[in-house]
Short mmCIF file of C-alpha atoms and ligand atoms in Angstrom, two decimals:
data_model
loop_
_atom_site.label_atom_id
_atom_site.label_comp_id
_atom_site.label_asym_id
_atom_site.label_seq_id
_atom_site.Cartn_x
_atom_site.Cartn_y
_atom_site.Cartn_z
CA MET N 1 116.34 151.59 73.68
CA ASP N 2 117.37 148.35 72.01
CA ASN N 3 119.54 146.83 74.72
CA PRO N 4 118.42 148.08 78.10
CA SER N 5 121.15 147.81 80.70
CA ALA N 6 121.73 148.55 84.36
CA LEU N 7 122.82 152.00 83.18
CA ASP N 8 119.21 152.78 82.33
CA LEU N 9 118.06 152.25 85.91
CA ARG N 10 117.14 155.47 87.69
CA HIS N 11 117.63 156.25 91.37
CA ASP N 12 116.62 159.91 91.37
CA TRP N 13 112.83 159.85 91.32
CA SER N 14 110.82 162.65 92.91
CA VAL N 15 107.45 162.03 94.54
CA ALA N 16 105.81 164.65 92.29
CA GLU N 17 107.09 162.90 89.19
CA VAL N 18 105.79 159.57 90.42
CA GLU N 19 102.42 161.07 91.33
CA ALA N 20 102.25 162.23 87.71
CA LEU N 21 102.77 158.62 86.57
CA PHE N 22 99.94 157.51 88.85
CA ALA N 23 97.72 160.21 87.33
CA LEU N 24 98.22 159.11 83.69
CA PRO N 25 95.17 157.86 81.81
CA PHE N 26 94.88 154.15 82.71
CA ASN N 27 95.51 152.94 79.16
CA ASP N 28 98.62 155.09 78.78
CA LEU N 29 100.01 153.90 82.12
CA ILE N 30 99.42 150.21 81.41
CA PHE N 31 100.80 150.49 77.88
CA ARG N 32 103.97 152.11 79.18
CA ALA N 33 104.42 149.53 81.92
CA GLN N 34 103.85 146.60 79.55
CA SER N 35 106.30 148.10 77.02
CA VAL N 36 108.98 148.47 79.71
CA HIS N 37 108.23 144.94 80.89
CA ARG N 38 108.75 143.44 77.42
CA GLN N 39 112.17 145.04 77.01
CA ARG N 40 113.59 142.78 79.70
CA PHE N 41 111.20 139.90 80.36
CA ASP N 42 109.14 137.27 78.63
CA ALA N 43 105.69 138.80 79.16
CA ASN N 44 104.08 135.37 79.57
CA GLU N 45 106.36 134.02 82.29
CA VAL N 46 105.63 134.31 85.99
CA GLN N 47 108.07 133.42 88.75
CA MET N 48 106.48 131.28 91.50
CA SER N 49 107.44 131.40 95.17
CA THR N 50 105.90 129.40 97.98
CA LEU N 51 105.70 130.70 101.54
CA LEU N 52 105.99 128.85 104.81
CA SER N 53 105.68 130.27 108.29
CA ILE N 54 108.53 128.55 110.12
CA LYS N 55 107.81 130.41 113.37
CA THR N 56 104.29 131.66 113.81
CA GLY N 57 102.71 134.28 116.06
CA GLY N 58 103.58 135.89 119.36
CA CYS N 59 105.52 138.74 117.75
CA ALA N 60 106.64 141.68 119.90
CA GLU N 61 106.09 144.32 117.18
CA ASP N 62 102.88 146.32 116.69
CA CYS N 63 102.52 146.35 112.86
CA ALA N 64 98.88 147.42 112.53
CA TYR N 65 98.15 145.03 109.65
CA CYS N 66 99.66 141.89 111.12
CA PRO N 67 97.77 138.90 112.50
CA GLN N 68 100.94 137.64 114.20
CA ALA N 69 101.50 140.54 116.60
CA ALA N 70 101.09 139.24 120.17
CA GLN N 71 99.11 142.26 121.28
CA TYR N 72 96.17 141.74 118.89
CA GLN N 73 93.52 139.04 119.43
CA THR N 74 93.44 137.42 116.00
CA GLY N 75 93.22 133.73 116.88
CA VAL N 76 96.75 133.04 115.57
CA GLU N 77 98.50 130.81 118.12
CA ALA N 78 102.18 131.35 118.94
CA ASP N 79 104.39 128.44 117.93
CA LYS N 80 108.06 127.48 118.25
CA LEU N 81 110.55 127.43 115.37
CA MET N 82 109.85 124.39 113.15
CA GLN N 83 112.30 121.48 112.93
CA VAL N 84 114.59 121.30 109.88
CA GLN N 85 113.13 118.01 108.57
CA ALA N 86 109.57 119.37 108.68
CA VAL N 87 110.58 122.49 106.71
CA VAL N 88 112.47 120.43 104.11
CA ALA N 89 109.47 118.11 103.65
CA ALA N 90 107.19 121.11 103.07
CA ALA N 91 109.70 122.63 100.62
CA LYS N 92 109.81 119.39 98.65
CA ALA N 93 106.03 119.46 98.25
CA ALA N 94 106.21 123.10 97.12
CA LYS N 95 108.81 122.22 94.48
CA GLU N 96 106.50 119.52 93.16
CA GLY N 97 103.77 122.18 93.07
CA GLY N 98 105.88 124.27 90.65
CA ALA N 99 107.65 126.68 93.00
CA SER N 100 111.19 127.80 92.09
CA ARG N 101 111.77 129.80 95.24
CA TYR N 102 110.99 128.87 98.83
CA CYS N 103 110.29 131.75 101.20
CA MET N 104 110.33 131.19 104.93
CA GLY N 105 108.99 133.68 107.44
CA ALA N 106 109.36 134.03 111.18
CA ALA N 107 107.25 136.30 113.38
CA TRP N 108 110.26 137.82 115.06
CA ARG N 109 111.18 141.44 115.72
CA GLU N 110 114.78 140.39 115.07
CA LEU N 111 116.83 137.25 114.61
CA LYS N 112 118.42 136.08 117.88
CA ASP N 113 121.97 134.71 117.86
CA ARG N 114 120.77 131.53 119.59
CA ASP N 115 118.58 130.68 116.55
CA VAL N 116 121.20 131.28 113.84
CA ASP N 117 122.54 127.70 113.70
CA ALA N 118 119.05 126.21 113.32
CA ILE N 119 118.16 128.76 110.62
CA CYS N 120 121.36 128.02 108.68
CA ASP N 121 120.56 124.28 108.77
CA ILE N 122 117.13 125.03 107.32
CA VAL N 123 118.67 127.15 104.53
CA LYS N 124 121.08 124.35 103.60
CA GLY N 125 118.36 121.68 103.66
CA VAL N 126 116.04 123.65 101.37
CA LYS N 127 118.82 124.71 99.03
CA ASP N 128 119.89 121.06 98.61
CA LEU N 129 116.48 120.43 97.00
CA GLY N 130 117.52 122.77 94.18
CA LEU N 131 115.23 125.59 95.26
CA GLU N 132 116.17 129.24 95.58
CA THR N 133 115.90 130.26 99.22
CA CYS N 134 114.44 133.37 100.82
CA MET N 135 113.93 134.22 104.47
CA THR N 136 112.23 137.00 106.38
CA LEU N 137 113.17 136.98 110.05
CA GLY N 138 112.99 140.62 111.12
CA MET N 139 116.05 142.75 111.80
CA LEU N 140 119.54 141.32 111.24
CA THR N 141 122.94 142.37 112.54
CA GLU N 142 125.89 142.50 110.17
CA PRO N 143 127.44 139.21 111.43
CA GLN N 144 124.07 137.45 111.23
CA ALA N 145 123.64 138.53 107.60
CA GLY N 146 127.11 137.11 106.93
CA ARG N 147 126.16 133.77 108.47
CA LEU N 148 122.98 133.50 106.38
CA ALA N 149 124.86 134.33 103.18
CA GLU N 150 127.48 131.74 104.01
CA ALA N 151 124.77 129.11 104.54
CA GLY N 152 123.62 129.83 100.97
CA LEU N 153 120.60 132.08 101.50
CA ASP N 154 119.78 133.69 98.14
CA TYR N 155 117.28 136.40 99.15
CA TYR N 156 116.31 138.25 102.29
CA ASN N 157 112.84 139.80 102.48
CA HIS N 158 112.49 142.94 104.56
CA ASN N 159 109.74 145.35 103.54
CA ILE N 160 109.55 149.09 104.10
CA ASP N 161 105.75 148.59 104.08
CA THR N 162 104.69 152.18 103.27
CA SER N 163 105.93 155.75 102.74
CA PRO N 164 108.27 157.39 105.27
CA GLU N 165 105.43 159.84 106.08
CA TYR N 166 102.76 157.21 106.74
CA TYR N 167 105.06 154.70 108.45
CA GLY N 168 104.40 156.02 111.98
CA GLU N 169 100.67 155.36 111.57
CA ILE N 170 101.38 151.66 110.98
CA ILE N 171 104.35 150.68 113.17
CA THR N 172 105.71 152.34 116.30
CA THR N 173 108.06 149.63 117.62
CA ARG N 174 110.81 150.09 115.01
CA THR N 175 111.70 152.83 112.56
CA MET N 176 112.18 152.88 108.82
CA GLN N 177 115.83 153.69 109.54
CA ASP N 178 116.12 150.36 111.41
CA ARG N 179 114.87 148.67 108.25
CA PHE N 180 117.40 150.47 106.03
CA GLU N 181 120.16 149.21 108.31
CA THR N 182 119.06 145.58 107.99
CA LEU N 183 118.75 145.99 104.22
CA GLN N 184 122.30 147.36 104.10
CA HIS N 185 123.61 144.34 106.05
CA VAL N 186 121.85 142.06 103.56
CA ARG N 187 123.45 143.89 100.61
CA ASP N 188 126.90 143.98 102.22
CA ALA N 189 126.72 140.22 102.81
CA GLY N 190 126.08 139.73 99.08
CA MET N 191 122.50 138.44 99.26
CA LYS N 192 119.72 139.59 96.94
CA VAL N 193 117.13 141.93 98.38
CA CYS N 194 113.38 141.35 98.39
CA CYS N 195 111.77 144.58 99.56
CA GLY N 196 108.35 146.06 98.95
CA GLY N 197 105.28 147.09 100.84
CA ILE N 198 101.56 147.00 101.39
CA VAL N 199 98.77 149.09 99.92
CA GLY N 200 95.23 149.42 101.25
CA LEU N 201 96.45 150.50 104.70
CA GLY N 202 94.39 153.70 104.48
CA GLU N 203 97.33 155.55 102.91
CA GLY N 204 96.92 158.09 100.13
CA ARG N 205 98.23 158.01 96.59
CA ARG N 206 101.10 160.29 97.62
CA ASP N 207 102.13 157.60 100.13
CA ARG N 208 102.02 154.90 97.48
CA ALA N 209 104.23 157.13 95.34
CA GLY N 210 106.51 157.83 98.33
CA MET N 211 106.86 154.12 99.06
CA LEU N 212 107.91 153.38 95.46
CA VAL N 213 110.31 156.36 95.45
CA THR N 214 111.93 155.02 98.64
CA LEU N 215 112.39 151.61 96.99
CA ALA N 216 113.63 152.86 93.61
CA ASN N 217 116.00 155.48 95.03
CA MET N 218 117.95 152.87 97.02
CA ALA N 219 121.55 152.54 95.76
CA GLU N 220 120.44 149.34 94.00
CA HIS N 221 116.86 148.41 93.19
CA PRO N 222 115.63 145.42 95.23
CA GLU N 223 115.78 142.34 92.96
CA SER N 224 112.25 141.43 94.11
CA VAL N 225 109.56 143.98 94.89
CA PRO N 226 106.50 142.46 96.56
CA ILE N 227 103.40 144.63 96.32
CA ASN N 228 100.95 143.33 98.92
CA MET N 229 97.26 144.24 99.04
CA LEU N 230 96.33 144.36 102.72
CA VAL N 231 94.73 141.11 103.87
CA GLN N 232 92.34 142.37 106.51
CA VAL N 233 92.39 140.15 109.58
CA LYS N 234 89.84 140.50 112.39
CA GLY N 235 91.46 141.70 115.61
CA THR N 236 94.14 143.82 113.86
CA PRO N 237 93.78 147.62 114.06
CA LEU N 238 93.43 147.85 110.26
CA HIS N 239 90.48 145.46 110.08
CA GLY N 240 87.58 147.45 108.59
CA THR N 241 89.79 149.91 106.66
CA ALA N 242 88.13 151.15 103.45
CA GLN N 243 89.04 148.80 100.57
CA LEU N 244 91.49 150.18 98.05
CA ASP N 245 90.04 150.41 94.53
CA PRO N 246 91.52 147.39 92.68
CA LEU N 247 92.37 149.62 89.71
CA GLU N 248 94.52 151.74 92.02
CA PHE N 249 96.29 148.51 93.04
CA VAL N 250 96.93 147.80 89.34
CA ARG N 251 98.27 151.34 88.90
CA THR N 252 100.68 150.75 91.80
CA ILE N 253 102.01 147.63 90.06
CA ALA N 254 102.40 149.52 86.77
CA VAL N 255 104.29 152.41 88.37
CA ALA N 256 106.56 149.95 90.23
CA ARG N 257 107.32 148.20 86.91
CA ILE N 258 108.16 151.50 85.17
CA MET N 259 110.40 152.68 88.02
CA MET N 260 112.20 149.36 88.63
CA PRO N 261 112.25 147.80 85.15
CA ALA N 262 114.79 145.04 85.89
CA SER N 263 113.22 143.83 89.15
CA MET N 264 110.76 141.02 89.70
CA VAL N 265 107.51 142.74 90.72
CA ARG N 266 105.41 140.41 92.83
CA LEU N 267 101.63 140.42 92.89
CA SER N 268 101.91 139.37 96.49
CA ALA N 269 99.34 139.06 99.32
CA GLY N 270 95.68 139.67 98.51
CA ARG N 271 95.13 137.36 95.52
CA GLU N 272 92.67 135.19 97.46
CA THR N 273 89.99 137.88 97.21
CA MET N 274 91.07 139.29 93.82
CA SER N 275 89.12 138.55 90.64
CA ASP N 276 90.81 136.86 87.67
CA GLU N 277 90.36 140.15 85.84
CA VAL N 278 92.29 142.20 88.40
CA GLN N 279 95.07 139.60 88.45
CA ALA N 280 95.19 139.62 84.63
CA LEU N 281 95.47 143.42 84.66
CA SER N 282 98.26 143.16 87.24
CA PHE N 283 100.23 140.84 84.93
CA LEU N 284 99.55 143.22 82.04
CA ALA N 285 100.86 146.05 84.25
CA GLY N 286 104.14 144.17 84.64
CA ALA N 287 103.78 141.89 87.67
CA ASN N 288 105.85 138.77 86.95
CA SER N 289 105.93 136.91 90.24
CA ILE N 290 103.35 135.44 92.64
CA PHE N 291 103.07 133.31 95.76
CA CYS N 292 101.66 129.90 94.92
CA GLY N 293 100.25 127.33 97.32
CA PRO N 294 97.15 127.43 99.51
CA LYS N 295 98.61 129.53 102.32
CA LEU N 296 100.64 132.72 102.70
CA LEU N 297 101.98 132.87 106.28
CA THR N 298 98.75 132.60 108.26
CA THR N 299 96.07 133.52 105.70
CA ALA N 300 94.66 131.81 102.61
CA ASN N 301 96.05 132.03 99.06
CA PRO N 302 94.52 130.56 95.85
CA THR N 303 94.94 126.77 95.54
CA GLN N 304 97.02 125.14 92.80
CA PRO N 305 94.02 124.08 90.63
CA LYS N 306 92.67 127.62 90.79
CA ASP N 307 96.00 129.14 89.73
CA GLU N 308 96.49 126.52 87.01
CA ALA N 309 93.09 127.44 85.58
CA LEU N 310 94.03 131.14 85.65
CA PHE N 311 97.42 130.48 83.98
CA ASP N 312 95.64 128.37 81.32
CA LYS N 313 93.14 131.10 80.56
CA LEU N 314 95.90 133.72 80.29
CA GLY N 315 98.48 131.53 78.54
CA LEU N 316 100.99 132.14 81.32
CA LYS N 317 103.77 129.74 82.23
CA PRO N 318 105.83 129.35 85.39
CA MET N 319 109.40 130.68 85.16
CA ALA N 320 111.88 127.85 85.70
CA HIS N 321 114.69 129.94 87.19
CA THR N 322 114.69 133.55 88.17
CA HIS N 323 116.70 135.46 85.59
CA HIS N 324 117.45 138.97 86.56
CA ALA N 325 117.24 141.24 83.56
N1 SAM J 401 108.55 139.50 111.18
C1 SAM J 401 109.31 139.79 110.05
C2 SAM J 401 109.19 141.22 109.62
O1 SAM J 401 108.13 141.80 109.74
O2 SAM J 401 110.18 141.78 109.12
C3 SAM J 401 109.02 138.89 108.87
C4 SAM J 401 107.60 138.43 108.58
S1 SAM J 401 106.39 139.70 108.18
C5 SAM J 401 104.87 138.85 108.35
C6 SAM J 401 106.67 139.99 106.43
C7 SAM J 401 105.79 141.00 105.72
O3 SAM J 401 104.51 140.46 105.47
C8 SAM J 401 105.50 142.33 106.37
O4 SAM J 401 106.56 143.23 106.26
C9 SAM J 401 104.31 142.81 105.58
O5 SAM J 401 104.73 143.59 104.48
C10 SAM J 401 103.65 141.52 105.11
N2 SAM J 401 102.33 141.32 105.74
C11 SAM J 401 102.10 140.93 107.02
N3 SAM J 401 100.78 140.90 107.28
C12 SAM J 401 100.14 141.26 106.14
C13 SAM J 401 98.77 141.44 105.80
N4 SAM J 401 97.79 141.22 106.67
N5 SAM J 401 98.47 141.82 104.53
C14 SAM J 401 99.47 142.05 103.64
N6 SAM J 401 100.78 141.92 103.92
C15 SAM J 401 101.12 141.55 105.16
C1 DTB J 402 105.67 139.76 101.59
O1 DTB J 402 105.90 140.88 101.10
N1 DTB J 402 104.48 139.21 101.73
C2 DTB J 402 104.56 137.92 102.35
C3 DTB J 402 106.07 137.71 102.49
N2 DTB J 402 106.60 138.96 102.05
C4 DTB J 402 106.66 137.29 103.76
C5 DTB J 402 103.74 137.81 103.59
C6 DTB J 402 102.28 138.07 103.37
C7 DTB J 402 101.56 137.80 104.67
C8 DTB J 402 100.09 137.95 104.56
C9 DTB J 402 99.39 137.74 105.86
C10 DTB J 402 99.55 136.35 106.41
O2 DTB J 402 99.30 135.35 105.71
O3 DTB J 402 99.83 136.23 107.63
FE1 SF4 J 403 105.93 140.87 113.74
FE2 SF4 J 403 106.61 140.88 111.16
FE3 SF4 J 403 104.02 140.80 111.94
FE4 SF4 J 403 105.39 143.04 112.27
S1 SF4 J 403 104.93 142.07 110.30
S2 SF4 J 403 104.04 142.07 113.80
S3 SF4 J 403 107.41 142.24 112.76
S4 SF4 J 403 105.54 139.25 112.27
#
């Protein structure tokens, strides 16, 4: 395959076939993923996004992993939506820290019409800095997605989180079908989709395969696929869950890369407690995007000096602009 194109992208994966990928000898799996990666990307470039929680805590949903759900006692205080100027100031600092994309999250079950104007002002302010913009605000209606696109929002993040079979163990307050509907509104409005999930929730390998099948069999692959390792937060139902073997995390990245070869695969939450070696293996397995900056939404992320040292050791460089292969 000399010139891989969109025509090579598959949308007909079966769970059994993907379980077979997971079961490959580690070296074979990583070699395949790295080979696929090199057909479309510079293997030494990593896209950098910075996160900001623009509306923290007090969320009405019951996502079992989440420190921001109102019903769990996690010590996260509920806050109001941040002012535009404060968000723009934080985005400016992130740009100086090397970020090319600014991702803003709100602990909402869904976007409310009364907040749309303020959100659009934030999008415009951040975009004017020359950053790509991404937001994750919960469920969207079709008109709301249109408004965000019009304001210049580049990406919308909305994760499926896990397999259809395991989903009910993790969230009961909205269905996976609800999520598909929001994702469709995002697509129809012409924005790029950031959609992935979490591993280490106590799911099995079949669920990890099922999650990736659900992502890859969408009509279009999400342009960004965040693979989060559960950050265990005290007070959430999933605190104390058995740790996922880091090599199984690396396998998940590799399988995602093979299935969605043109997407940015993000080594997302969980880097704070990950060794340099596991992160290096994740990049080798085809991850080409990370969150940079000392904080995710409410939990810690490696600091800039730490990431610079890692990039130095691995000879990695930040990607200036996201180029979709
Ligand atoms: N409230 C909106 C929603 O859920 O759609 C947007 C923000 S929500 C915090 C965004 C995503 O962060 C979740 O879908 C989940 O995948 C991820 N996330 C939340 N808590 C996490 C944790 N403790 N560890 C790993 N990922 C987490
Ligand atoms: C995604 O997939 N991971 C990010 C982002 N999208 C919004 C969020 C990670 C949150 C980790 C827990 C926290 O810091 O609250
Ligand atoms: Fe709310 Fe999002 Fe956390 Fe779920 S993941 S509880 S929807 S903030």
